[in-house]
Short mmCIF file of C-alpha atoms in Angstrom, two decimals:
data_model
loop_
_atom_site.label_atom_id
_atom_site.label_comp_id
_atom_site.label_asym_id
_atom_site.label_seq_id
_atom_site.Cartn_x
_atom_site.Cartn_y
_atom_site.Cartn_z
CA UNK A 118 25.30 16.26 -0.10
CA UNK A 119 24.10 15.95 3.21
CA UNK A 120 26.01 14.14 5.85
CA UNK A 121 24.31 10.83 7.17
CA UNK A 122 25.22 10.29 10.90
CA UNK A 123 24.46 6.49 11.07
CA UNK A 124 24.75 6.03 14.91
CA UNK A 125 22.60 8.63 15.21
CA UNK A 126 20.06 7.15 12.50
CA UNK A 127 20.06 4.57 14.76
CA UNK A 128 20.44 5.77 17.74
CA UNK A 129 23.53 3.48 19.23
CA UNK A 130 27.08 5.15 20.70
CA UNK A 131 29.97 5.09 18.54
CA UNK A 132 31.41 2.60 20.17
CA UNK A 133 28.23 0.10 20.40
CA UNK A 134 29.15 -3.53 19.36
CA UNK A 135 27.69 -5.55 16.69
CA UNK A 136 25.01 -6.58 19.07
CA UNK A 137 24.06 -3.61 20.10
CA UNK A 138 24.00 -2.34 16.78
CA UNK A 139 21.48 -5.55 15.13
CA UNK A 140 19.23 -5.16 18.51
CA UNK A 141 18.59 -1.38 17.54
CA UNK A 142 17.98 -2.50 14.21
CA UNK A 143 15.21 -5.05 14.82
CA UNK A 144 13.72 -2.34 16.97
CA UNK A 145 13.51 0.19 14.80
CA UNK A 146 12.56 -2.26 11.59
CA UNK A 147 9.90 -2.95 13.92
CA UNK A 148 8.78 0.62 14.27
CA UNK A 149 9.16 1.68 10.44
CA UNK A 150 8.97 -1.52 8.58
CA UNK A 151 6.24 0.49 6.24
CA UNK A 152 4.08 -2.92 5.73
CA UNK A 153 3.61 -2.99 10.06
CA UNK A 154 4.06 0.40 10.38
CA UNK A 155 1.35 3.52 11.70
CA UNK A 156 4.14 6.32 11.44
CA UNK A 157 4.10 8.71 9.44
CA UNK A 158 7.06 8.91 6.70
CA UNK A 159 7.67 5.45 7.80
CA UNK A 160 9.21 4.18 4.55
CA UNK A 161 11.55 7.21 4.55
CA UNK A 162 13.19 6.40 8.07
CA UNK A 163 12.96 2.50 7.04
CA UNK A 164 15.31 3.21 4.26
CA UNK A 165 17.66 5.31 6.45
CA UNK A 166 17.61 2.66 9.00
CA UNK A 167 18.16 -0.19 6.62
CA UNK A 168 21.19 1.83 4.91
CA UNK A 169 22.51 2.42 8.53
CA UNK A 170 22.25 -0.99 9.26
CA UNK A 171 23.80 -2.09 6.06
CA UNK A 172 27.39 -0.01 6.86
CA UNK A 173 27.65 -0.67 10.32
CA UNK A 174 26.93 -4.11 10.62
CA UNK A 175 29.61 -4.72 8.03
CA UNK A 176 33.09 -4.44 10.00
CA UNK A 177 34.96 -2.78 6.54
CA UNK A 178 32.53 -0.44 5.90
CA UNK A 179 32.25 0.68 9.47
CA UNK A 180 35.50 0.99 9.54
CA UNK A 181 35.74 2.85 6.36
CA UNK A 182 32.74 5.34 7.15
CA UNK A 183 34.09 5.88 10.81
CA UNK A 184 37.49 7.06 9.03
CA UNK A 185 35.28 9.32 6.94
CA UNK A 186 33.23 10.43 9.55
CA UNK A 187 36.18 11.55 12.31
CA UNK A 188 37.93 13.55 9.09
CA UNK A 189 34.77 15.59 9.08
CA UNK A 190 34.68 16.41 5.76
CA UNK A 191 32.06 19.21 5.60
CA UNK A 192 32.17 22.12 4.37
CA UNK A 193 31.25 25.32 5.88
CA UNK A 194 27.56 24.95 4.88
CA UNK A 195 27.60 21.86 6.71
CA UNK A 196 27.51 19.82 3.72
CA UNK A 197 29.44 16.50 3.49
CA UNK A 198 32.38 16.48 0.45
CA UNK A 199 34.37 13.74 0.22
CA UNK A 200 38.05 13.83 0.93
CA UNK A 201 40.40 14.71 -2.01
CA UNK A 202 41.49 11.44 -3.49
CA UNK A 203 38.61 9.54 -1.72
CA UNK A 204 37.43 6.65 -4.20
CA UNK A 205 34.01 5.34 -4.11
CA UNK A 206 34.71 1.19 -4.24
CA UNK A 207 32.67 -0.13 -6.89
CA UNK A 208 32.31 -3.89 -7.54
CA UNK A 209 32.94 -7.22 -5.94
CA UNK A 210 31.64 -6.40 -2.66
CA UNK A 211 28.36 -8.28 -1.17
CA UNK A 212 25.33 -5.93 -0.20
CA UNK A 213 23.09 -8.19 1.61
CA UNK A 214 20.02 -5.82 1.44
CA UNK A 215 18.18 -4.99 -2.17
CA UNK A 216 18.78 -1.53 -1.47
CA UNK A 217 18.05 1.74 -2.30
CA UNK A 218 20.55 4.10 -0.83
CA UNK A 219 20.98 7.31 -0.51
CA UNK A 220 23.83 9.66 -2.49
CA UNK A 221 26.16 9.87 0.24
CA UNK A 222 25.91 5.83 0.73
CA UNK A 223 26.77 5.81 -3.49
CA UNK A 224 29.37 8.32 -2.66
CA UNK A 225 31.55 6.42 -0.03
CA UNK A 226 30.77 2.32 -1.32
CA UNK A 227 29.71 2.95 -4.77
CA UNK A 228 26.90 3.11 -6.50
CA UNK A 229 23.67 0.32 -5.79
CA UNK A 230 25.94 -0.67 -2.80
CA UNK A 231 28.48 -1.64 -5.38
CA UNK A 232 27.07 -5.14 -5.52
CA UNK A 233 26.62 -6.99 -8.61
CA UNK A 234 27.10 -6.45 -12.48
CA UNK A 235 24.10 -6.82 -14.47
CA UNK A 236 26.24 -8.46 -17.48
CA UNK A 237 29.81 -10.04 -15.74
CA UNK A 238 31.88 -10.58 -19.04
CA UNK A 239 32.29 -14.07 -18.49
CA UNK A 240 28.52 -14.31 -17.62
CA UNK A 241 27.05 -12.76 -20.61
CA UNK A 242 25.89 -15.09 -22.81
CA UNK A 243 24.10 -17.16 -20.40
CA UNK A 244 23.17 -14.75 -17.66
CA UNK A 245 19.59 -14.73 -17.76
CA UNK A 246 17.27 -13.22 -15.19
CA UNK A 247 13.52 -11.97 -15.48
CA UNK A 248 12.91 -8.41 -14.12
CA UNK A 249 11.51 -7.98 -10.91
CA UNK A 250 7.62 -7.89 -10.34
CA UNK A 251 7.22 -4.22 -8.99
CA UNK A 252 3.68 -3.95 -6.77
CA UNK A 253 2.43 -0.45 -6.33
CA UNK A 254 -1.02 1.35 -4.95
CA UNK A 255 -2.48 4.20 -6.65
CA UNK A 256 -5.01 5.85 -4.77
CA UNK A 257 -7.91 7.53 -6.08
CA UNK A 258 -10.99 9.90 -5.65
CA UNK A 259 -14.09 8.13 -5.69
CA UNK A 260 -14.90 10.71 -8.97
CA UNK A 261 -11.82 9.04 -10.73
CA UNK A 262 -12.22 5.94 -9.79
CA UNK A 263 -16.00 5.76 -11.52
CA UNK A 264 -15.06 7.99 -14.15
CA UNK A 265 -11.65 5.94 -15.03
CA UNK A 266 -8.98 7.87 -16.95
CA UNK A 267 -5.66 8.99 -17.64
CA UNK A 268 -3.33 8.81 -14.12
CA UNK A 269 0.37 9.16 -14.12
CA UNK A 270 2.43 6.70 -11.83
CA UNK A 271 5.88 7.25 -10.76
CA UNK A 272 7.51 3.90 -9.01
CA UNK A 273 11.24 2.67 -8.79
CA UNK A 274 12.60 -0.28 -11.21
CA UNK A 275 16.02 -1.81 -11.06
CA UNK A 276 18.03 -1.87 -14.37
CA UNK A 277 21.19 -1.56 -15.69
CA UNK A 278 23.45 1.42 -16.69
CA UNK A 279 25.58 1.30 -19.59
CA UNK A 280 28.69 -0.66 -17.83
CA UNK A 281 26.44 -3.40 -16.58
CA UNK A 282 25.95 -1.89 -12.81
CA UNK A 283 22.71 -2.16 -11.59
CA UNK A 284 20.95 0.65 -10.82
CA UNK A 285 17.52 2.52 -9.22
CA UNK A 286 15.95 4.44 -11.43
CA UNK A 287 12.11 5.98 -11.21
CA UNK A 288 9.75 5.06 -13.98
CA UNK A 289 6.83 7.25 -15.09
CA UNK A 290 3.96 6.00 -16.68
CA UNK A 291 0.85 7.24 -17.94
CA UNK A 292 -1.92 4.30 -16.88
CA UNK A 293 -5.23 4.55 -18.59
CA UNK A 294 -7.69 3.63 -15.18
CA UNK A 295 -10.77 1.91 -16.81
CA UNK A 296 -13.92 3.16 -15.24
CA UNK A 297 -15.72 1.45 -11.69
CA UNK A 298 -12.42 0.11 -9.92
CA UNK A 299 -13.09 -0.70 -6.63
CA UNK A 300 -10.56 -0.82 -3.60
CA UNK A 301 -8.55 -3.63 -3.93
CA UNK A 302 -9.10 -4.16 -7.42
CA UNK A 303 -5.41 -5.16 -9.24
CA UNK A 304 -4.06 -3.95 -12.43
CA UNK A 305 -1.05 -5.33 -14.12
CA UNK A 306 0.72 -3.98 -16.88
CA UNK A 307 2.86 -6.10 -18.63
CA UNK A 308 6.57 -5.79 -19.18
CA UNK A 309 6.64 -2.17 -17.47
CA UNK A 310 8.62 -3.78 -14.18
CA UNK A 311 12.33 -4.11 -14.43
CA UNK A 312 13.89 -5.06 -17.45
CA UNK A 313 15.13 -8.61 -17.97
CA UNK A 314 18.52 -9.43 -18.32
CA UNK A 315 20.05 -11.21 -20.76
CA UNK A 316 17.07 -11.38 -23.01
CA UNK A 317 14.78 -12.51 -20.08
CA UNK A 318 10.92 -11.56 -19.68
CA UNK A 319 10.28 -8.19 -18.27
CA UNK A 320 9.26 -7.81 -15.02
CA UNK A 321 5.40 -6.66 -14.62
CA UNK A 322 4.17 -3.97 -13.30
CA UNK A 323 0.92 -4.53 -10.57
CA UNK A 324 -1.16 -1.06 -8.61
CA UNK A 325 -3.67 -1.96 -6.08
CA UNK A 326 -6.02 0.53 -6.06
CA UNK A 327 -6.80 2.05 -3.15
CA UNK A 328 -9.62 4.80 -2.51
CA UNK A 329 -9.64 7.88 -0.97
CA UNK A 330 -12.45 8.83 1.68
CA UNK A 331 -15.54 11.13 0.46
CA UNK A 332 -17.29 13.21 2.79
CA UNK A 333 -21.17 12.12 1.58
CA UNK A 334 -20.39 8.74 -0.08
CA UNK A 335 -19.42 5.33 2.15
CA UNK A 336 -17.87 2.75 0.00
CA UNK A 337 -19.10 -0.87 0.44
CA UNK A 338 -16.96 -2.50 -2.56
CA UNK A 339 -18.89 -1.73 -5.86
CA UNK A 340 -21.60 -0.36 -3.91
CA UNK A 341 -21.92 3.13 -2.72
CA UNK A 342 -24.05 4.73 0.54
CA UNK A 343 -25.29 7.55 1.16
CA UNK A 344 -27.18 9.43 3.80
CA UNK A 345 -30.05 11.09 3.06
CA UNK A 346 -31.78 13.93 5.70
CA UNK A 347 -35.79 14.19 5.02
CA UNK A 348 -37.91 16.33 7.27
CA UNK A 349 -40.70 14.00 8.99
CA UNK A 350 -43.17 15.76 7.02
CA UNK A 351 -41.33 14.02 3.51
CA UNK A 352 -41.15 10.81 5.54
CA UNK A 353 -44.58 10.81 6.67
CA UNK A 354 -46.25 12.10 2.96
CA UNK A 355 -43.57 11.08 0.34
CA UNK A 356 -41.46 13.50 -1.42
CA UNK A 357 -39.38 13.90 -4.74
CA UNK A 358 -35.62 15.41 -3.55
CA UNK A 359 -32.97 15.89 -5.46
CA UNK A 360 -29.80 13.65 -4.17
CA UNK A 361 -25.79 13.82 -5.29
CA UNK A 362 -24.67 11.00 -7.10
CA UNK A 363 -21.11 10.13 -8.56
CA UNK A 364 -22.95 10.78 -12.28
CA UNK A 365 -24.32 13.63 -10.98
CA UNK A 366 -27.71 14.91 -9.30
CA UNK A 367 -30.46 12.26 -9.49
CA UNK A 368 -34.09 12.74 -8.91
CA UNK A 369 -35.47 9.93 -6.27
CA UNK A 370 -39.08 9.55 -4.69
CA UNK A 371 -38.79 9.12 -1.20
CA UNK A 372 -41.86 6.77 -0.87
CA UNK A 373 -44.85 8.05 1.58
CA UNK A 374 -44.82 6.42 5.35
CA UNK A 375 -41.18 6.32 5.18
CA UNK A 376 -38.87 5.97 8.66
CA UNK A 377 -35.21 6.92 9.37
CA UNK A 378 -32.66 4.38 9.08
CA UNK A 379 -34.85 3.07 5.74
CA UNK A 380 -32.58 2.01 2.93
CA UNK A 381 -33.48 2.80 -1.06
CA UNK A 382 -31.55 1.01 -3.12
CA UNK A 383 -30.90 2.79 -6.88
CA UNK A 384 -29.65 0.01 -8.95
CA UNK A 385 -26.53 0.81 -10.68
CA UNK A 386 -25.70 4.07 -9.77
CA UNK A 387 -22.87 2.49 -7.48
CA UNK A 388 -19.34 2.85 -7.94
CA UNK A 389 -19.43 1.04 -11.18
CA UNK A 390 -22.65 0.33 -13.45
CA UNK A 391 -22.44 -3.29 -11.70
CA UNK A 392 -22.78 -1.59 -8.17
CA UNK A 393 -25.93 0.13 -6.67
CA UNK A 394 -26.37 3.35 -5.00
CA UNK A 395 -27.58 2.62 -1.20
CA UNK A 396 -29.91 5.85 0.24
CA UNK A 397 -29.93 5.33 3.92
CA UNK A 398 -32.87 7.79 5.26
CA UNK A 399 -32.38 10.08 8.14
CA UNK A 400 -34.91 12.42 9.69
CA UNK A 401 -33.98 15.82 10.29
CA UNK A 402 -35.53 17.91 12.35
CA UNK A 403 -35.82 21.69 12.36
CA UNK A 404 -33.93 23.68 15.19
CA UNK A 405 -36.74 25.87 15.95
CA UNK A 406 -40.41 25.37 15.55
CA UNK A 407 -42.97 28.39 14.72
CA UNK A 408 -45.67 28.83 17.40
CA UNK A 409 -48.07 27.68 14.24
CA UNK A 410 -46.14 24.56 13.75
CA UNK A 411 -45.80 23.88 17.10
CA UNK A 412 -49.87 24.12 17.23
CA UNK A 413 -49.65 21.77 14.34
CA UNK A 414 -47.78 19.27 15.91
CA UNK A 415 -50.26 18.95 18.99
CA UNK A 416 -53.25 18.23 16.59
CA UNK A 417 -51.05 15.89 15.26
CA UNK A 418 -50.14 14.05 18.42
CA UNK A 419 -53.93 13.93 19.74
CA UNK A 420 -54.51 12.58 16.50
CA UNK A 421 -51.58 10.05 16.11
CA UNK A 422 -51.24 6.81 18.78
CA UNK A 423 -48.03 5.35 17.86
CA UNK A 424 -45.54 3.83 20.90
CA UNK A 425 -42.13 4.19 19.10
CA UNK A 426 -41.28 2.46 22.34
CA UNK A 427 -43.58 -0.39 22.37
CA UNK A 428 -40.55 -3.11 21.99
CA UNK A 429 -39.55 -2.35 25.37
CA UNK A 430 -42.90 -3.24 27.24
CA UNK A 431 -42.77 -3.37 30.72
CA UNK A 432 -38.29 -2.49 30.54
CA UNK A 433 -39.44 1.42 30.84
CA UNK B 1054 16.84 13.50 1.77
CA UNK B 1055 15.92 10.87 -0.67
CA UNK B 1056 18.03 9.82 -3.20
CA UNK B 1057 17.54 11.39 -6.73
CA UNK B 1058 16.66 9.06 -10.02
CA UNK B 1059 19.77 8.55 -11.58
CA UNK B 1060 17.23 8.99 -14.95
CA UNK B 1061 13.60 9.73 -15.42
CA UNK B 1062 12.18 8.11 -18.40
CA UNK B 1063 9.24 10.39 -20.43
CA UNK B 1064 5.96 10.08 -19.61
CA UNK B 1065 4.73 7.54 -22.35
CA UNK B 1066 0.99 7.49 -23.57
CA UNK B 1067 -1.17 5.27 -21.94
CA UNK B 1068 0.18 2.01 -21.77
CA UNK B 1069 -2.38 -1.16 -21.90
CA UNK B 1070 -3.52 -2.23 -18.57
CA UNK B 1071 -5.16 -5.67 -17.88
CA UNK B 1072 -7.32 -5.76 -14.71
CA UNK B 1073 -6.40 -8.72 -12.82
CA UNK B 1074 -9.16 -11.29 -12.53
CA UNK B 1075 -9.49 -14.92 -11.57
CA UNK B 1076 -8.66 -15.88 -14.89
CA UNK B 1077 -4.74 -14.94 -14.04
CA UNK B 1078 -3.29 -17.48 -12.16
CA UNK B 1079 0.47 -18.36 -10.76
CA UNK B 1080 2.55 -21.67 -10.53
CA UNK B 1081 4.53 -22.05 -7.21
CA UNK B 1082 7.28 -22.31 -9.79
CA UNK B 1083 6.58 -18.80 -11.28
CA UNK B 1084 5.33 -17.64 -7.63
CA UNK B 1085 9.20 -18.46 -6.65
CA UNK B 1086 10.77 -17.05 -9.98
CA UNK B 1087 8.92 -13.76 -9.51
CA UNK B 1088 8.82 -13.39 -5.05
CA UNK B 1089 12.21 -14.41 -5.08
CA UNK B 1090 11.82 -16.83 -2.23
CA UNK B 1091 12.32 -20.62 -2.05
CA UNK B 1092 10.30 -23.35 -3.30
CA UNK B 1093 10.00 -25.13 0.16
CA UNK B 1094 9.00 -21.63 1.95
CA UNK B 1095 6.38 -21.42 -0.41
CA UNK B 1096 5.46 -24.95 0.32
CA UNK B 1097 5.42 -24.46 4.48
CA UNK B 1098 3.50 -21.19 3.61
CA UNK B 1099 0.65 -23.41 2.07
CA UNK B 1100 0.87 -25.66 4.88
CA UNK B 1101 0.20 -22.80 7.13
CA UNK B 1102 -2.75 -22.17 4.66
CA UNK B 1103 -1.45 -18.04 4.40
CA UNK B 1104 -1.48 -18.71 0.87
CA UNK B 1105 -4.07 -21.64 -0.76
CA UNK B 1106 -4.00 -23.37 -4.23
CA UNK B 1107 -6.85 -22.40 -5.91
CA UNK B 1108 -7.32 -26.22 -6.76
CA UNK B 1109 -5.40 -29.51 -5.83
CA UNK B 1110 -3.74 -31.14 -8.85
CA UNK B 1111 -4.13 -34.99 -8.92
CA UNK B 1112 -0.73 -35.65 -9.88
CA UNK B 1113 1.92 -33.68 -7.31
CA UNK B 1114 2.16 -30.22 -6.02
CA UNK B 1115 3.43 -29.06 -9.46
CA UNK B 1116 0.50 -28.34 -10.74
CA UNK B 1117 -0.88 -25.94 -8.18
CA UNK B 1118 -2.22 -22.69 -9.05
CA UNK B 1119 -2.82 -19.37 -7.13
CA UNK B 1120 -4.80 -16.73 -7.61
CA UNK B 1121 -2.87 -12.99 -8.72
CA UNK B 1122 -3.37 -12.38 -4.69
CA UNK B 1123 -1.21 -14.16 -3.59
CA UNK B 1124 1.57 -12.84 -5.42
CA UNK B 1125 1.01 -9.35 -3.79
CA UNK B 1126 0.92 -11.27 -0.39
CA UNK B 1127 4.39 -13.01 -1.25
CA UNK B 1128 6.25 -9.14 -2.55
CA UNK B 1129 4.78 -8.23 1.10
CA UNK B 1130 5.96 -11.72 2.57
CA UNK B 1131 9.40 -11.55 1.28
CA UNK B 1132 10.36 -8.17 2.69
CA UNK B 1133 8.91 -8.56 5.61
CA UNK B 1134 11.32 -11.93 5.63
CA UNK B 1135 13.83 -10.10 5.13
CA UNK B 1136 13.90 -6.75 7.84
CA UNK B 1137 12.89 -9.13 10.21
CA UNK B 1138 14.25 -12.74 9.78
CA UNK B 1139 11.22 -14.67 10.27
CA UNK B 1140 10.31 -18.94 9.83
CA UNK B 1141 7.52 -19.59 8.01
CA UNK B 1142 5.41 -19.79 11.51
CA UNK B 1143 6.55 -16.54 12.44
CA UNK B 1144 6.06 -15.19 8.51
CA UNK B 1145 2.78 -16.80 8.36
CA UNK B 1146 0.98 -15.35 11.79
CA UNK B 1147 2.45 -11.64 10.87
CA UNK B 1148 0.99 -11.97 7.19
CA UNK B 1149 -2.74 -13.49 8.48
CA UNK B 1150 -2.61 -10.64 11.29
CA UNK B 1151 -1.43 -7.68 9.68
CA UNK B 1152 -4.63 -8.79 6.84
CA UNK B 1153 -6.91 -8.92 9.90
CA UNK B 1154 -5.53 -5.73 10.94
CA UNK B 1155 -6.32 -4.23 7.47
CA UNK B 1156 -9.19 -5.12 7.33
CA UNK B 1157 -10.75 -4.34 10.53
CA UNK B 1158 -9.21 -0.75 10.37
CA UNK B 1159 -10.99 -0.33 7.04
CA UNK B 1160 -13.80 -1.51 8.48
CA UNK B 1161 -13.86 0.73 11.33
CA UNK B 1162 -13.33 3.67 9.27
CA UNK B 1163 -16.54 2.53 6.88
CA UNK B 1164 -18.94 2.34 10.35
CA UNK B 1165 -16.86 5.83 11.95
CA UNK B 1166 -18.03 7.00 8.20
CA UNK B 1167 -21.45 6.08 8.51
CA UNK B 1168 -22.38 6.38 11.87
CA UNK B 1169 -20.81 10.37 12.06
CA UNK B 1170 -23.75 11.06 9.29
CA UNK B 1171 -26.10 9.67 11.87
CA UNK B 1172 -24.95 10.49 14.89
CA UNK B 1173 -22.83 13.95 15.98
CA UNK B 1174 -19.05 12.15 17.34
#
């Protein structure tokens, strides 16, 4: 078990006072709080912090861990052991925060912070309490997220062990995604939050869906974009190309007298069958031209008198 | 190191899913019961209009009813209350800008999206 080093977590001396210790707190739950947070691993270092906060801003179990911490009980590999004889409390004590701790927290103040019972004997007919709501994302590939299908989900749920003591425990679940979610979209399954207590509702389970970025397709909720390169010679005669789609390849007719920036819009060939498919035309040119095509191309402009630039009359 | 499941449970077959639609709706009451935060912070969070009835009731504020949203607002709303000890003002003005924040960065990525097939960055 590794050894936590709690001033160091947060980042106060060993003799910092209570003040010290809640300022460098709100700080850091500023910094990692993962629903304000940019950083990366953010909800690992907000659950660090949080269990930091939770011993040393309590003056017994500062005490306590400082004891633990000056008898340096490591072994050689650097690994923390507890002390021979060294208890782990369990029970009556108040844990403020709904946490989720790490082994060596369990190891010195009990498991779940030691906090409640699920069932106190003299509780245990009427103790009743619903199971908590658990709210999840699952993000997806634009493929699955058209295609739907089977996606396992692995997410934390508070219950009970078998001497009433709550508990974390990770829940797996296979979720059957039904085809043409869009970002945002919610899910619930029923009854697969917590447990309920004392023959109270389950909790439910809810997954936002979120969607991952694809190189060629822009997501616009149900509807899809894409940009399409044409030479000007398919923009200026009209062409039949071959473009991606989530389905797969579609045929489209790029109409003749086209112009870049044009959109086409294929009905229901969006994200879902309610959602259409926007082509957004871009003209490509070639890097090099042939000495023929360059010919070419001067018939063409003697033969041509279009201003691109008219809108800007007398600007330019 | 994170902590290790105390017990896995085996992957089950698919379990129904219901996608959430306006259909579903929430009490305050069963907002509170399931958020886990009081019935008059609810209440100042209305006033603050971060989370809106979906229809006023003609008899009392007991008959108000949110949309499945909100209830995904209120899980974020109560632990943000909690790491950082905020009033409903303070809860209500993080909430309303960390939404705007959301969803101007998505937006930004949509245009960076679109405008890199257009335009070399």
């Amino acid at each position: 078990m590794e050894f936590k080093d709690y001033y160091k977590i947060m980042g106060v001396a060993e003799n910092a006072d209570t003040d010290a210790i809640r300022k460098a707190y709100r700080k850091l739950a500023r910094k990692y709080h993962p629903d304000v947070s940019k950083e990366a691993d953010a909800e690992q270092h907000f659950k660090e912090v949080g269990e930091a906060y939770e011993v040393l801003k309590d003056k017994d179990k500062r005490t306590e861990y400082d004891q633990l911490r000056k008898l340096g009980a490591r072994g050689h590999d650097g690994n923390f052991r507890p002390p021979p004889g060294w208890q782990a409390r369990n029970g009556g004590q108040q844990t403020s925060a709904d946490g989720d701790f790490s082994d060596f927290f369990s190891s010195i103040f009990g498991g779940f912070g030691g906090a409640q019972q699920a069932g106190h004997r003299t509780a245990r007919q009427t103790f009743r309490r619903r199971g908590e709501d658990v709210h999840s994302t699952l993000a997806l590939l634009l493929d699955e997220a058209h295609q739907g299908g089977d996606k396992q989900i692995s997410f934390q749920i508070q219950d009970s062990d078998e001497h009433g003591h709550l508990r974390r425990r990770r829940k797996t679940l296979k979720v059957k995604i039904p085809a043409g979610v869009t970002r945002g979209q919610q899910i619930r399954l029923k009854g697969q939050g917590g447990p309920g207590m004392g023959g109270a509702e389950n909790g439910d389970l809810f997954i936002e869906i979120d969607l991952a970025p694809h190189p060629l397709f822009v997501v616009d909720g149900k509807h899809l974009q894409l940009t399409v390169p044409i030479t000007p010679t398919e923009a200026a005669l009209g062409a039949s190309i071959k473009i991606p789609s989530l389905g797969g390849p579609l045929n489209i007719k790029i109409p003749a007298d086209s112009s870049g920036g044009q959109k086409l819009r294929l009905v229901g060939k969006g994200l879902s069958k309610a959602g259409d498919l926007i082509v957004i035309l871009r003209i490509s040119m070639p890097k090099q031209h042939s000495d023929q095509a360059r010919e070419l191309y001067r018939q063409l402009a003697a033969e041509t008198q279009y201003d691109p630039r008219a809108d800007w009359g007398n600007l330019a | 190191m994170s902590k290790k499941p105390t017990g896995t449970s085996p992957v089950s077959p698919s379990v129904p899913v219901e996608l959430v639609n306006e259909s579903l709706t929430f009490t305050l009451q069963e907002l509170c019961l399931r958020c886990g935060m009081e019935h008059q912070q609810l209440q100042q969070l209305v006033e603050f209009g971060t989370i809106t009835p979906l229809a006023r009731p003609r008899s009392g504020n007991k008959d108000w009813h949110f949309s499945a949203d909100t209830l995904q607002l209120l899980a974020k709303a109560a632990r943000m209350q909690q790491a950082f000890e905020l009033d409903a003002a303070g809860l209500a003005i993080s909430l309303e800008l960390l939404d705007e924040l959301q969803r101007t960065r998505r937006q930004v990525q949509k245009l960076r999206q679109l405008l890199a097939q257009h335009v070399p960055l």
